[in-house]
Amino acid sequence: MKTKNIMIVGVGGQGSLLASKLLGQLLLSQGYDVKVSEVHGMSQRGGSVVTYVRYGDEVNSPVIDKGEADYIISFELMEAARWISFLKKDGQIVTNTQQIDPMPVIMGAAEYPDGLVEKMKATGAKVDAIDCLSLANEAGSSKAVNLVLMGRLSHYFDAPEEAWQAAIDATVPAKFLELNKKAFALGKNA
Amino acid sequence: MKQLMQGNVAVARGLYEAGCEVVSSYPGTPSTEVTEEAAKYDEMYCEWAPNEKVAMEVAFGASLAGRRSFCGMKHVGLNVAADPLYTASYTGVNAGMVVVVADDAGMHSSQNEQDSRHHAIASKVPMLEPSDSAEALAFTKIAYDLSEEYDTPVIIKMCTRVAHSQSVVETAERFVPEPVPYEKKIAKYVMTPANAIRKHPVVEERTLKLKALGEGRVYGGVELNRVMYCENAAEHVGVIADSTSFQYAREVLGDSASYLKIGLVNPLPEQLFRDFAENVKEVIVIEELDPILEEHCRKLGIPVKGKELFPICGEFSQNLVAAKLGCEVPEGVTLDETIPVRPPVMCAGCPHRGMFFTLNKNKCTVLGDIGCYTLGSAAPLSAMEMTLCMGASVSALHGFNKASGPESESHTVGVIGDSTFMHSGMTGLANIAYNQSNSTVIILDNSITGMTGHQQNPTTGYNIKGDPAGKIDLEALCRAMGFNRVRVVDPYDLAACDAAVKEELAAPEPSVIISRRPCALLKYVKHNPPLSVNTEKCVGCKSCMRIGCPAISMRDGKSVVDQTQCVGCGVCTQMCKFDAFEGMVGKEA
């Protein structure tokens, strides 16, 4: 199988590392060669962060380039738009509708763009936008946004439910398992 | 069992399997996880050293005592450790000694983009360069055999994309070789000129042997250098590449090209290059940063294309390689919209914020250092005017003040974190105490090594495993150096910060201000409930915006507090003349 590409984007500190760990676990269990690439360090301090997940028969490069992503999973609305040039023409975006102002917006030097969901849809990209923060809070913690997104992504993926559940079991700390499974289910059924 | 493993974790696994027993490192992105992960194995003694030079000397001492040892660092850390490295190349080792250096092409988290292969060449130490996690594990293990057989430290060179990418590895059991008995060998280990003169030719001879090893490609069952010919190789290009450049080239060209993949990047073999060049149509060298493989080819008289196609600056990707080779590049979705940049910022509740606000307000000239607080240079605080390397804030401040005298002494400060101060700020402070400039040094003590992801250091009182350890008393240390004026201030208290900065700059002698409060992200730090804005009191004056807190923004002309980010530190409440912030613990609404 030709290499497929999933990008996970968001704001440093939002918990994208757990999402990539979970996806890596899932894809490995499905028999694929997998590479997952993260950025640590300075950009984690509230900057724009991106994680690349690649899978297929033989994966070479650890990164995803412009025009290559089959899926963009975004923890924050503007970040989905920032990385949209990495999406394939027929690619799928799954995004949280939460908005987090970056420093230039906070300082009044720039404005948070309006109507991003509609604008992204107008490019021809498939966009699935949901309020993950509310669903995460419903599950019991604002930190469960990552599992809500994973639940939503499971719609588009040819992987059995048991494989998802096994990947969640393997990556989420036991203490928060129930909460995270609830978040996954809320995302899936949203 | 097959499993996904990050490159750095794979190196740690390699240390474990190779029977390494002593690990000493200083954290630095993208190298940190090697040592953090190694510390999870109880069979290895692991520690954070105050700096990379100390770490390498600890590893050397352990090797001398006959146990396999390790030290890890980022690229600029190897500059600090260069002194022991260059002479350990002469002494050689007793038990195996391996060094990891992690480069950061693209400068995701670094102050420069230096190519560490130069250090291997200059120190004449062999360097292995993995291109994925499986190689990271395999290379680490054979590095110990190589170190012992060729009597030399061995460097493993990582880069951000190998260090922080997970790929599939298979693990094995740990095997600890018998300790090598320590023997007194003055001619081997005491590098006086007379002994070193005898050792230098030995080093040169070793390099020739290692070159021959590279020709043979395989060592200990592991392919150091790999040759992959495509069908009808003479009619297709041949790519010479190392590390991730090989992966990008393979992704773009697949089986339509031949490859000479270099894993032993120092020393480089000669015949292997010549043979490869003869068997392919033309040679293209793909390597990030400096043209080291390319210049090797040119020295051998092999005509190649290299940096005439590929940039020296920044990291590569498959699209970059495809474009430079004239291959098709995929077209992505285009959105005609300006997306505001999202630079990294100091976190909500960051204790550094209060001090930088104070320095900005007092129009201080601020010489800075390496850490989270380097973000103090960003708007709106904009309170840092120089960052060079670890420790330079203190030493450069002294030079700045010696050059300009009282004119700068009255408004110039150096700021340095607790971990960076332990790393190499102490020596600069000794210089101020000794050569007496009227300098004001501010130690931003957040009780952790922050930017690299919370590592303990000699001031925190805990070791790498989180167990109680020795704790250096910063106040006592500064006083012992001869500073009479040492004071501690809470950076959440803006009035106290302002008084401390004004008074110490005005004082007629050198002083140290310790701005002390633990990093807000530390697990043991208890947060207050988030604040909120009383929209009737808020007049939209934007005074609170001047502290650059990511949790505060303006909506419809009024301040709002992001409830998911605010930790209730209360610095904003001190900015507001209208008492618009509500919910501050310990303060009446």
Coordinates of N, CA and C in Angstrom, one line a residue, chain B residues 107-193:
Chain B
M107 N 16.7 24.3 13.1 CA 16.7 25.1 14.3 C 15.3 25.1 15.0
H108 N 14.7 24.0 15.2 CA 13.5 23.9 15.9 C 13.6 24.4 17.3
S109 N 14.8 24.2 17.9 CA 14.9 24.6 19.3 C 16.4 24.9 19.7
S110 N 17.0 25.7 18.8 CA 18.5 25.9 19.0 C 18.9 27.3 18.5
Q111 N 20.1 27.7 19.0 CA 20.6 29.0 18.6 C 21.5 29.0 17.4
N112 N 21.9 27.8 16.9 CA 22.6 27.8 15.7 C 22.3 26.4 15.0
E113 N 22.9 26.3 13.8 CA 22.6 25.1 13.0 C 23.9 24.4 12.7
Q114 N 24.8 24.3 13.6 CA 26.1 23.7 13.3 C 26.0 22.2 13.0
D115 N 27.0 21.8 12.2 CA 27.0 20.4 11.7 C 28.1 19.7 12.5
S116 N 27.6 18.8 13.4 CA 28.5 18.1 14.4 C 29.5 17.2 13.7
R117 N 29.3 16.9 12.4 CA 30.3 16.0 11.8 C 31.7 16.6 11.8
H118 N 31.7 18.0 11.8 CA 33.0 18.6 11.9 C 33.8 18.3 13.1
H119 N 33.1 18.1 14.2 CA 33.7 17.7 15.5 C 34.4 16.4 15.4
A120 N 33.7 15.4 14.7 CA 34.2 14.1 14.6 C 35.5 14.1 13.8
I121 N 35.4 14.9 12.7 CA 36.6 15.0 11.8 C 37.8 15.6 12.6
A122 N 37.5 16.7 13.3 CA 38.5 17.5 13.9 C 39.1 16.7 15.1
S123 N 38.3 16.0 15.8 CA 38.8 15.2 17.0 C 39.3 13.8 16.6
K124 N 39.0 13.5 15.3 CA 39.4 12.1 14.8 C 38.8 11.0 15.6
V125 N 37.5 11.2 15.9 CA 36.8 10.2 16.6 C 35.7 9.6 15.6
P126 N 35.6 8.3 15.6 CA 34.6 7.7 14.7 C 33.2 8.2 15.0
M127 N 32.3 8.4 13.9 CA 31.0 8.9 14.1 C 30.0 8.0 13.3
L128 N 29.0 7.5 14.0 CA 28.0 6.7 13.3 C 26.7 7.6 13.2
E129 N 26.0 7.5 12.1 CA 24.8 8.3 11.9 C 23.6 7.5 11.5
P130 N 22.7 7.2 12.4 CA 21.5 6.4 12.1 C 20.5 7.2 11.3
S131 N 19.6 6.5 10.5 CA 18.6 7.2 9.7 C 17.2 6.8 10.2
D132 N 17.1 5.9 11.2 CA 15.8 5.7 11.8 C 16.0 5.0 13.2
S133 N 15.0 4.6 13.9 CA 15.1 4.1 15.2 C 15.8 2.7 15.2
A134 N 15.5 1.9 14.3 CA 16.2 0.5 14.2 C 17.7 0.7 14.1
E135 N 18.1 1.6 13.3 CA 19.5 1.9 13.2 C 20.1 2.5 14.5
A136 N 19.3 3.4 15.1 CA 19.7 4.1 16.3 C 20.1 3.0 17.4
L137 N 19.2 2.0 17.4 CA 19.4 0.9 18.4 C 20.7 0.1 18.0
A138 N 20.7 -0.3 16.8 CA 21.8 -1.2 16.3 C 23.1 -0.5 16.4
F139 N 23.2 0.8 15.9 CA 24.4 1.5 15.9 C 25.0 1.7 17.3
T140 N 24.0 2.0 18.3 CA 24.5 2.2 19.7 C 25.1 1.0 20.2
K141 N 24.5 -0.2 19.9 CA 25.1 -1.4 20.5 C 26.5 -1.7 19.9
I142 N 26.6 -1.6 18.6 CA 27.9 -1.9 18.0 C 29.0 -0.8 18.3
A143 N 28.5 0.4 18.6 CA 29.4 1.5 19.0 C 30.3 1.1 20.1
Y144 N 29.8 0.3 21.1 CA 30.6 -0.2 22.2 C 31.7 -1.1 21.8
D145 N 31.3 -2.0 20.9 CA 32.4 -3.0 20.4 C 33.4 -2.2 19.6
L146 N 33.0 -1.3 18.8 CA 33.9 -0.4 18.0 C 34.8 0.3 18.9
S147 N 34.2 0.9 20.0 CA 35.0 1.7 20.9 C 36.1 0.9 21.6
E148 N 35.7 -0.3 22.0 CA 36.7 -1.2 22.6 C 37.8 -1.8 21.7
E149 N 37.3 -2.2 20.5 CA 38.2 -2.8 19.5 C 39.2 -1.7 19.0
Y150 N 38.7 -0.5 18.7 CA 39.6 0.5 18.1 C 40.2 1.5 19.2
D151 N 39.9 1.3 20.4 CA 40.4 2.1 21.5 C 40.1 3.6 21.3
T152 N 38.8 3.9 21.2 CA 38.4 5.3 21.0 C 37.0 5.5 21.5
P153 N 36.7 6.7 21.9 CA 35.3 7.0 22.1 C 34.6 7.0 20.8
V154 N 33.3 6.7 20.7 CA 32.5 6.7 19.5 C 31.4 7.6 19.6
I155 N 31.1 8.4 18.6 CA 30.0 9.4 18.6 C 28.9 8.8 17.7
I156 N 27.7 8.9 18.3 CA 26.5 8.6 17.5 C 25.8 10.0 17.2
K157 N 25.7 10.3 15.9 CA 25.1 11.6 15.6 C 23.6 11.4 15.2
M158 N 22.8 12.1 16.0 CA 21.3 12.1 15.8 C 21.0 13.5 15.1
C159 N 19.8 13.6 14.6 CA 19.3 14.9 14.2 C 17.8 14.9 14.7
T160 N 17.2 16.1 14.7 CA 15.8 16.2 15.2 C 14.9 15.1 14.7
R161 N 14.9 14.9 13.4 CA 14.0 14.0 12.7 C 14.2 12.6 13.1
V162 N 15.4 12.2 13.4 CA 15.7 10.8 13.8 C 15.4 10.7 15.3
A163 N 15.9 11.7 16.0 CA 15.7 11.7 17.5 C 14.3 11.6 17.9
H164 N 13.4 12.4 17.2 CA 12.1 12.6 17.7 C 11.0 11.9 16.8
S165 N 11.5 11.0 15.9 CA 10.6 10.2 15.1 C 10.5 8.8 15.7
Q166 N 9.3 8.2 15.7 CA 9.1 6.8 16.1 C 9.1 6.0 14.9
S167 N 9.8 4.9 14.9 CA 9.7 3.9 13.8 C 9.9 2.5 14.5
V168 N 9.7 1.5 13.7 CA 9.7 0.1 14.2 C 11.0 -0.4 14.6
V169 N 11.1 -1.0 15.8 CA 12.4 -1.6 16.2 C 12.0 -3.0 16.8
E170 N 13.1 -3.9 16.9 CA 12.9 -5.1 17.6 C 14.0 -5.1 18.7
T171 N 13.6 -5.4 19.9 CA 14.5 -5.4 21.0 C 15.1 -6.7 21.3
A172 N 16.2 -6.7 22.1 CA 16.8 -7.9 22.5 C 17.2 -7.9 24.0
E173 N 17.8 -8.9 24.5 CA 18.1 -8.9 25.9 C 19.4 -8.1 26.2
R174 N 19.6 -7.7 27.5 CA 20.8 -7.0 27.9 C 21.9 -8.0 28.1
F175 N 23.1 -7.6 27.6 CA 24.3 -8.4 27.9 C 25.3 -7.4 28.5
V176 N 25.8 -7.7 29.7 CA 26.8 -6.9 30.3 C 28.2 -7.6 30.3
P177 N 29.1 -7.1 29.5 CA 30.4 -7.7 29.5 C 31.1 -7.7 30.8
E178 N 32.1 -8.6 31.1 CA 32.9 -8.5 32.3 C 33.6 -7.1 32.4
P179 N 33.6 -6.5 33.5 CA 34.3 -5.2 33.6 C 35.8 -5.4 33.2
V180 N 36.3 -4.4 32.6 CA 37.7 -4.5 32.2 C 38.5 -4.0 33.4
P181 N 39.5 -4.7 33.9 CA 40.2 -4.3 35.1 C 40.9 -2.9 34.8
Y182 N 40.9 -2.0 35.8 CA 41.6 -0.8 35.7 C 43.1 -1.1 35.9
E183 N 44.0 -0.6 35.1 CA 45.4 -0.8 35.3 C 46.1 0.6 35.2
K184 N 47.1 0.8 36.0 CA 47.8 2.1 35.9 C 48.6 2.1 34.6
K185 N 48.3 3.0 33.7 CA 49.0 3.1 32.4 C 49.3 4.6 32.2
I186 N 50.4 5.1 32.8 CA 50.7 6.5 32.7 C 50.8 7.0 31.3
A187 N 51.5 6.2 30.4 CA 51.8 6.6 29.1 C 50.5 6.7 28.2
K188 N 49.5 5.9 28.6 CA 48.2 6.0 27.9 C 47.3 7.1 28.4
Y189 N 47.2 7.3 29.7 CA 46.2 8.1 30.2 C 46.7 9.5 30.7
V190 N 48.0 9.7 30.8 CA 48.4 11.1 31.2 C 48.9 11.8 30.0
M191 N 48.1 12.8 29.5 CA 48.5 13.4 28.2 C 49.4 14.6 28.5
T192 N 50.6 14.3 29.0 CA 51.6 15.4 29.0 C 52.1 15.4 27.5
P193 N 52.8 16.5 27.1 CA 53.3 16.5 25.8 C 54.1 15.3 25.4

